[in-house]
Structure formats: structure tokens, C-alpha cells
Coordinates of C-alpha atoms and ligand atoms in Angstrom, one line a residue:
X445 CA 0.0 0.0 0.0
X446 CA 1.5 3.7 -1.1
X447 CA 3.0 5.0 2.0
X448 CA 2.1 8.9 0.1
X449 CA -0.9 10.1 1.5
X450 CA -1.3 13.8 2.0
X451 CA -3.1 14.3 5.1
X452 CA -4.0 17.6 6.9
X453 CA -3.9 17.5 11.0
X454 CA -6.6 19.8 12.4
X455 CA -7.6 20.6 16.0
X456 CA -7.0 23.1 19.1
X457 CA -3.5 23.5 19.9
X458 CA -2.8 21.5 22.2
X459 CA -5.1 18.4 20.7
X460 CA -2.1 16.1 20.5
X461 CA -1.2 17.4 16.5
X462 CA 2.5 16.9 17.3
X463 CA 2.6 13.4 19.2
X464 CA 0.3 11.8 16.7
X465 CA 2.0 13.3 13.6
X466 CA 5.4 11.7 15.0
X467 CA 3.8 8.3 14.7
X468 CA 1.8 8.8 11.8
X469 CA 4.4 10.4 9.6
X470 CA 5.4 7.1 8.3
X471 CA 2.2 6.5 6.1
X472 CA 2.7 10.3 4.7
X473 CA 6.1 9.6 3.0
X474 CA 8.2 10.5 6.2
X475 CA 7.5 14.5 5.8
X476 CA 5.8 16.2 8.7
X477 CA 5.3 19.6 7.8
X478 CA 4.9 21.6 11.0
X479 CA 4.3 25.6 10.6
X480 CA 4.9 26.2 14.3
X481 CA 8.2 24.6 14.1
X482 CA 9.3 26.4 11.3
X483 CA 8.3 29.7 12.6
X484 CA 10.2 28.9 15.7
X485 CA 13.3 27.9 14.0
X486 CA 13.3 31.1 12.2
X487 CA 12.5 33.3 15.7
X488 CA 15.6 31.3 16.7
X489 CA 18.1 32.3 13.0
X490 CA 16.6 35.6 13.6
X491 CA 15.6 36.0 9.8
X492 CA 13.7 38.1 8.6
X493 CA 10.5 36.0 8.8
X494 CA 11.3 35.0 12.2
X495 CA 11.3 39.0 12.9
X496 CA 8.0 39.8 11.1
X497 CA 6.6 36.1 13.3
X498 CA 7.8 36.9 16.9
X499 CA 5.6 39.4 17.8
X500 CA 2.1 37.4 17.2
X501 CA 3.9 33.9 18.1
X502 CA 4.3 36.2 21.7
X503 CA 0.9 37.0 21.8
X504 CA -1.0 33.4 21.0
X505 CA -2.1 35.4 18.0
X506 CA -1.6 34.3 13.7
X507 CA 0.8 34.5 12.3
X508 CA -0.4 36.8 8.9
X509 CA -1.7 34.1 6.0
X510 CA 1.0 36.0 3.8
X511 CA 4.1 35.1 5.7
X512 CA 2.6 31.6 6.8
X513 CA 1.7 30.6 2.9
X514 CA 5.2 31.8 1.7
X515 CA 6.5 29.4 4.7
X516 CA 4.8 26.5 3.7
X517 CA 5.0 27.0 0.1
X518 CA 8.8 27.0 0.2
X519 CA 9.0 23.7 2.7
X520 CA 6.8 22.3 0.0
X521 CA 8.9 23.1 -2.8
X522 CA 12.1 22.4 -1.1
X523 CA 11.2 18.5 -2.3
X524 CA 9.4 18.4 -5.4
X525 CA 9.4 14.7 -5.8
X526 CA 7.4 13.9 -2.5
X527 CA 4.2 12.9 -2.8
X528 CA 3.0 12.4 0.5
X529 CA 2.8 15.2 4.0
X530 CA 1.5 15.0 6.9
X531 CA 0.4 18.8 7.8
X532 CA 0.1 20.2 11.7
X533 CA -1.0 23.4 12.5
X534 CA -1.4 25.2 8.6
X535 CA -4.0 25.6 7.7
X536 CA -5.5 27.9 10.0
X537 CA -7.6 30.0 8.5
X538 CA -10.0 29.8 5.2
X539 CA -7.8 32.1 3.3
X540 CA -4.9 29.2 4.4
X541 CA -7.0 26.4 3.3
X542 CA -7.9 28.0 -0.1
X543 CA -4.1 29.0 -0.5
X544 CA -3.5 25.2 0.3
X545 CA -5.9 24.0 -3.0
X546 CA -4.5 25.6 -5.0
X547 CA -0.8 25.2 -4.4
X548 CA -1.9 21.7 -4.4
X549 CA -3.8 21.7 -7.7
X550 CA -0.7 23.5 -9.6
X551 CA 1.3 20.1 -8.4
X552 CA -2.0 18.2 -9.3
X553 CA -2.3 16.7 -6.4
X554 CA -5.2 16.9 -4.0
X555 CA -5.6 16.1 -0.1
X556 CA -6.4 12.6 1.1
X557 CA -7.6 13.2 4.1
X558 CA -7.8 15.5 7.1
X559 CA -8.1 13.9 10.8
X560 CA -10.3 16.0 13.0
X561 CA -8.8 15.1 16.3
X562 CA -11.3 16.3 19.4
X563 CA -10.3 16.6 22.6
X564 CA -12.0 18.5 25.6
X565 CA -11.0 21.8 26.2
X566 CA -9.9 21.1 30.0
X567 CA -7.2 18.8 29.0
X568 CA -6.2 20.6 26.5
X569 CA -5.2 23.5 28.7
X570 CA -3.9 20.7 31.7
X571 CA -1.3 19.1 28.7
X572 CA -0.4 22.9 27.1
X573 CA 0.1 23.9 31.1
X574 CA 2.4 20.8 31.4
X575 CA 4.3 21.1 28.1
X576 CA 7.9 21.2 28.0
X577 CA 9.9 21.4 25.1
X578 CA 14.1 21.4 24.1
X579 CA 14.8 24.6 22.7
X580 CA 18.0 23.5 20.7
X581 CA 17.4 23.8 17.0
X582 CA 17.4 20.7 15.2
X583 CA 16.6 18.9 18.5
X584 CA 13.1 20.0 19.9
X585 CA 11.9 16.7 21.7
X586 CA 8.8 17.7 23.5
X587 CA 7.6 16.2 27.1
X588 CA 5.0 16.6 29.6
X589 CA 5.5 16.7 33.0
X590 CA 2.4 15.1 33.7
X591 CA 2.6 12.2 31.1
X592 CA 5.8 12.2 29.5
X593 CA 8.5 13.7 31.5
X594 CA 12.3 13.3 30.3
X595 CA 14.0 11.2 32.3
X596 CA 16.4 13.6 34.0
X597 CA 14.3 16.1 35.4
X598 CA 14.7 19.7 33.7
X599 CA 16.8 18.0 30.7
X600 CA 16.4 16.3 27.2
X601 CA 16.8 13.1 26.9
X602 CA 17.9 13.4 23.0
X603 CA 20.3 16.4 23.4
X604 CA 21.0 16.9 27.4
X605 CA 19.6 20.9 26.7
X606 CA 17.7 22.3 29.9
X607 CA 13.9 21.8 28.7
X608 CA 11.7 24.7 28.8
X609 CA 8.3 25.9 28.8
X610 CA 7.3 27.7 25.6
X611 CA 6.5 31.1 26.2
X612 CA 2.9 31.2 24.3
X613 CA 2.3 27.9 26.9
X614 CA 1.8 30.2 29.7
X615 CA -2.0 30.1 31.2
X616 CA -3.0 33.6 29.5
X617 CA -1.5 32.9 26.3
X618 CA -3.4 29.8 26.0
X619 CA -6.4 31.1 26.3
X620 CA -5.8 33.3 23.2
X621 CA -4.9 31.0 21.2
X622 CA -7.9 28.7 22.0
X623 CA -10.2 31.3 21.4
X624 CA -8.3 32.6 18.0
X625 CA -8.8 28.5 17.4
X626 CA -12.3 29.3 17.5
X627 CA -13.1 32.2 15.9
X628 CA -10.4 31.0 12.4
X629 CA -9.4 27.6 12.5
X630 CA -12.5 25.6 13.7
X631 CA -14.3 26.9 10.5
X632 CA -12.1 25.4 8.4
X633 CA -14.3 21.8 10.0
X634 CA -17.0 22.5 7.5
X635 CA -15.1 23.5 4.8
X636 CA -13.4 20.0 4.6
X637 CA -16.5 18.9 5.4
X638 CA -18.1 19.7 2.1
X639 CA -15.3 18.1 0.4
X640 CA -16.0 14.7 2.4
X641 CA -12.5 15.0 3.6
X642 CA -12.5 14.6 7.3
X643 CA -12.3 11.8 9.6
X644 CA -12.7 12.6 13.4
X645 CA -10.1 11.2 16.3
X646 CA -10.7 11.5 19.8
X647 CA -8.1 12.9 21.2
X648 CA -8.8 12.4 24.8
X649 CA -7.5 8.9 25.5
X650 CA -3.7 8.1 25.5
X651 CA -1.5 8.8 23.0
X652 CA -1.2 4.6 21.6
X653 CA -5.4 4.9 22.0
X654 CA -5.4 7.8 19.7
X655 CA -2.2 6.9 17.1
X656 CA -3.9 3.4 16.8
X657 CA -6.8 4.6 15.3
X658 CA -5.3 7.4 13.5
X659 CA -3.1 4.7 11.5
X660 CA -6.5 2.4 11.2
X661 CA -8.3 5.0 9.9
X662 CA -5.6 6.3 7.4
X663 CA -5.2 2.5 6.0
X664 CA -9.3 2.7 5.5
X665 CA -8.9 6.1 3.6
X666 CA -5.8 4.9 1.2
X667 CA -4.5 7.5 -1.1
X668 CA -6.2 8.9 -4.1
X669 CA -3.1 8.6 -6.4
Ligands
LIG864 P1 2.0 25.6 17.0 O1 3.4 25.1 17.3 O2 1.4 24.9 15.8 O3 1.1 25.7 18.2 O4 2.2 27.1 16.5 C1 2.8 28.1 17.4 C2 2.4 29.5 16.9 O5 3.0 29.7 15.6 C3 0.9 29.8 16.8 O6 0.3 30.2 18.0 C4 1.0 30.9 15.8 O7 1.3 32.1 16.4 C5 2.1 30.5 14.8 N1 1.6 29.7 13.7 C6 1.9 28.4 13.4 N2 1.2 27.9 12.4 C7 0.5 29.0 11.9 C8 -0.5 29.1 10.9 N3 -0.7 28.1 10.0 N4 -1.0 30.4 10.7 C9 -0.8 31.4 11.6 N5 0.1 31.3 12.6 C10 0.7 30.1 12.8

């Protein structure tokens, strides 16, 4: 079975995007495309994207569609001959999504499927509350203190960097970002909706519970090409 599909991750931050994508990335030709990551890594060159991001990234706010698209659009492009990706955290917003078609219709491909993954707004804040993550470039393991702590306290097990809490994790900033989920991302449910694209997840059991039937329901779904 192709190992190519082109799968879109959508859900509150905070959901479980990033745990599942690192199990499901496999089935999506190994490329897990992660805006948030990007961003961070260039807040952390100090480019000139990473200078225009900072400021919203701060604030639990969005990033502008412009500077997101052109982000994604170049990570795309940087390996033409993939088929497959497994997307987390873009799109965002409708203008996003419709920026998303067609960059995928000038590549004729088209999305397979996007996984929905719900998962109650209390844990969702408990989890983002408990987050920890290695700040080294290239390294960026994330734990929870709750459910996956590192095994030296304070320090990554990959790298042996002192683990931190991202500064849009903080209690107020989370909030802002759940409600700015709201307001521009949670429309984007219909909108797949209407193209019989999504499959739901819940996201509230434990990580195996939910990347088990993630990967079940990807196998069911295939890949249109
Ligand atoms: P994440 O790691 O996906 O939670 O993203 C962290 C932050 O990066 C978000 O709160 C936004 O400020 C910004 N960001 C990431 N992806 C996007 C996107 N697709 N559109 C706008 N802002 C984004």
C-alpha cells in the first residue's frame, strides 16, 4: 500500500497534533510539515521571517496568511518529488486552506484526508500547562510533566539541553490562542466537510489509543493517487 498520503492534522493546539504526527508520519512519506516549528526555528536564525513572526507567536495570536503561505509554500517546494505530507498546524484559516488547493492543484495533487482530532477543552489547557519542550534547534523533543517527563528532570533526553516551557504555553496565552482557534481555524471543520475529507479522532484517550486509530483509519482512507 503507497505510503504517500497527503493528510492535513486539524484541532485546538494542544489536541495532540505533534505526538500523533510523529507516529503517523510514516504512512505520509516521512514529511511532517509543522508551521509552528518552522516559525520557531526562524525566531531562533533571527531571519527576517522570524522577525515579522515573533511578535504574534508572543501573543497566542496568527501569524499573517502572507508570511505563513510563503513558509509552507517553500517547505513544500524544497522536495518536489514527495508525494505524500502530513500537515500540523497550517492551515489555520480559510484564506490558508484555499491558498493550500491551490498550491496543491498546480502540483495536481489533491488532499487525502484530514483527521479531525477532538479533545475536551480542559485537557487541552492541563497538557499545554504541562508542556515542555528542548529549545535547541534541530533537537526540539517535547515532554509533559504530567505524562511524558524526560528522564532527568529539567533536561532532554535526546540532546542533554535544559527543557523549557514555551512562552505562548503560559495560562493567558493559552487562552488566546484557544479562542483565535475558535473564531479562524474551527471553521475550516465545514469547509473540509463539504469536500467529504474529514475523519474525526478523539483525542482524549492516551496517545497509543489515539495513534492506533489514526493509523486504522488512514489504512481505510488509502490515497487517491
Ligand atoms: P503551533 O506550534 O502549531 O502551536 O504554533 C505556534 C504559533 O505559531 C501559533 O500560535 C501561531 O502564532 C504561529 N503559527 C503556526 N502555524 C500557523 C499558521 N498556520 N497560521 C498562523 N500562525 C501560525
Amino acid at each position: 500500500m503507497s505510503t504517500a498520503r497527503r493528510v492535513v492534522l486539524l484541532g485546538p493546539p494542544g489536541a495532540g497534533k505533534g505526538t500523533l504526527a510523529e507516529r503517523l508520519v510514516v504512512r505520509c512519506d516521512g514529511r511532517h510539515l509543522a508551521t509552528g516549528d518552522m516559525l520557531r526555528a526562524a525566531v531562533a536564525d533571527g531571519t527576517p521571517v522570524g522577525r515579522q513572526a515573533k511578535v504574534f507567536m508572543d501573543r497566542g495570536d496568527l501569524v499573517p496568511d502572507e508570511v505563513v503561505i510563503g513558509v509552507l509554500k517553500e517547505a513544500l517546494d524544497k522536495n518536489p518529488n514527495a508525494r505524500g505530507f502530513l500537515l500540523d498546524g497550517f492551515p489555520r484559516t480559510k484564506a490558508q486552506a484555499k491558498a493550500l488547493w491551490v498550491m496543491l492543484d498546480e502540483r495536481m495533487q489533491v488532499l487525502d484526508a484530514v483527521l479531525l482530532i477532538n479533545t475536551p477543552e480542559d485537557l487541552i489547557v492541563r497538557r499545554l500547562a504541562a508542556r515542555r519542550s528542548c529549545p535547541k534547534a534541530g533537537c526540539g523533543m517535547v515532554y509533559n510533566l504530567e505524562t511524558k517527563p524526560s528522564k532527568k528532570i529539567g533536561l532532554c533526553d535526546r540532546c542533554g539541553s535544559e527543557v523549557v516551557q514555551r512562552s505562548d504555553d503560559k495560562p493567558e496565552t493559552i487562552r488566546a490562542r484557544l479562542n483565535k482557534y475558535q473564531v479562524e481555524t474551527a471553521p475550516l471543520v465545514e469547509f473540509y466537510r463539504a469536500k467529504n475529507l474529514v475523519y474525526e479522532i478523539n483525542g482524549a484517550g492516551s496517545a497509543e489509543a489515539t495513534s492506533a486509530a489514526a493509523m486504522a483509519m488512514l489504512d481505510r482512507v488509502g490515497t487517491a493517487d
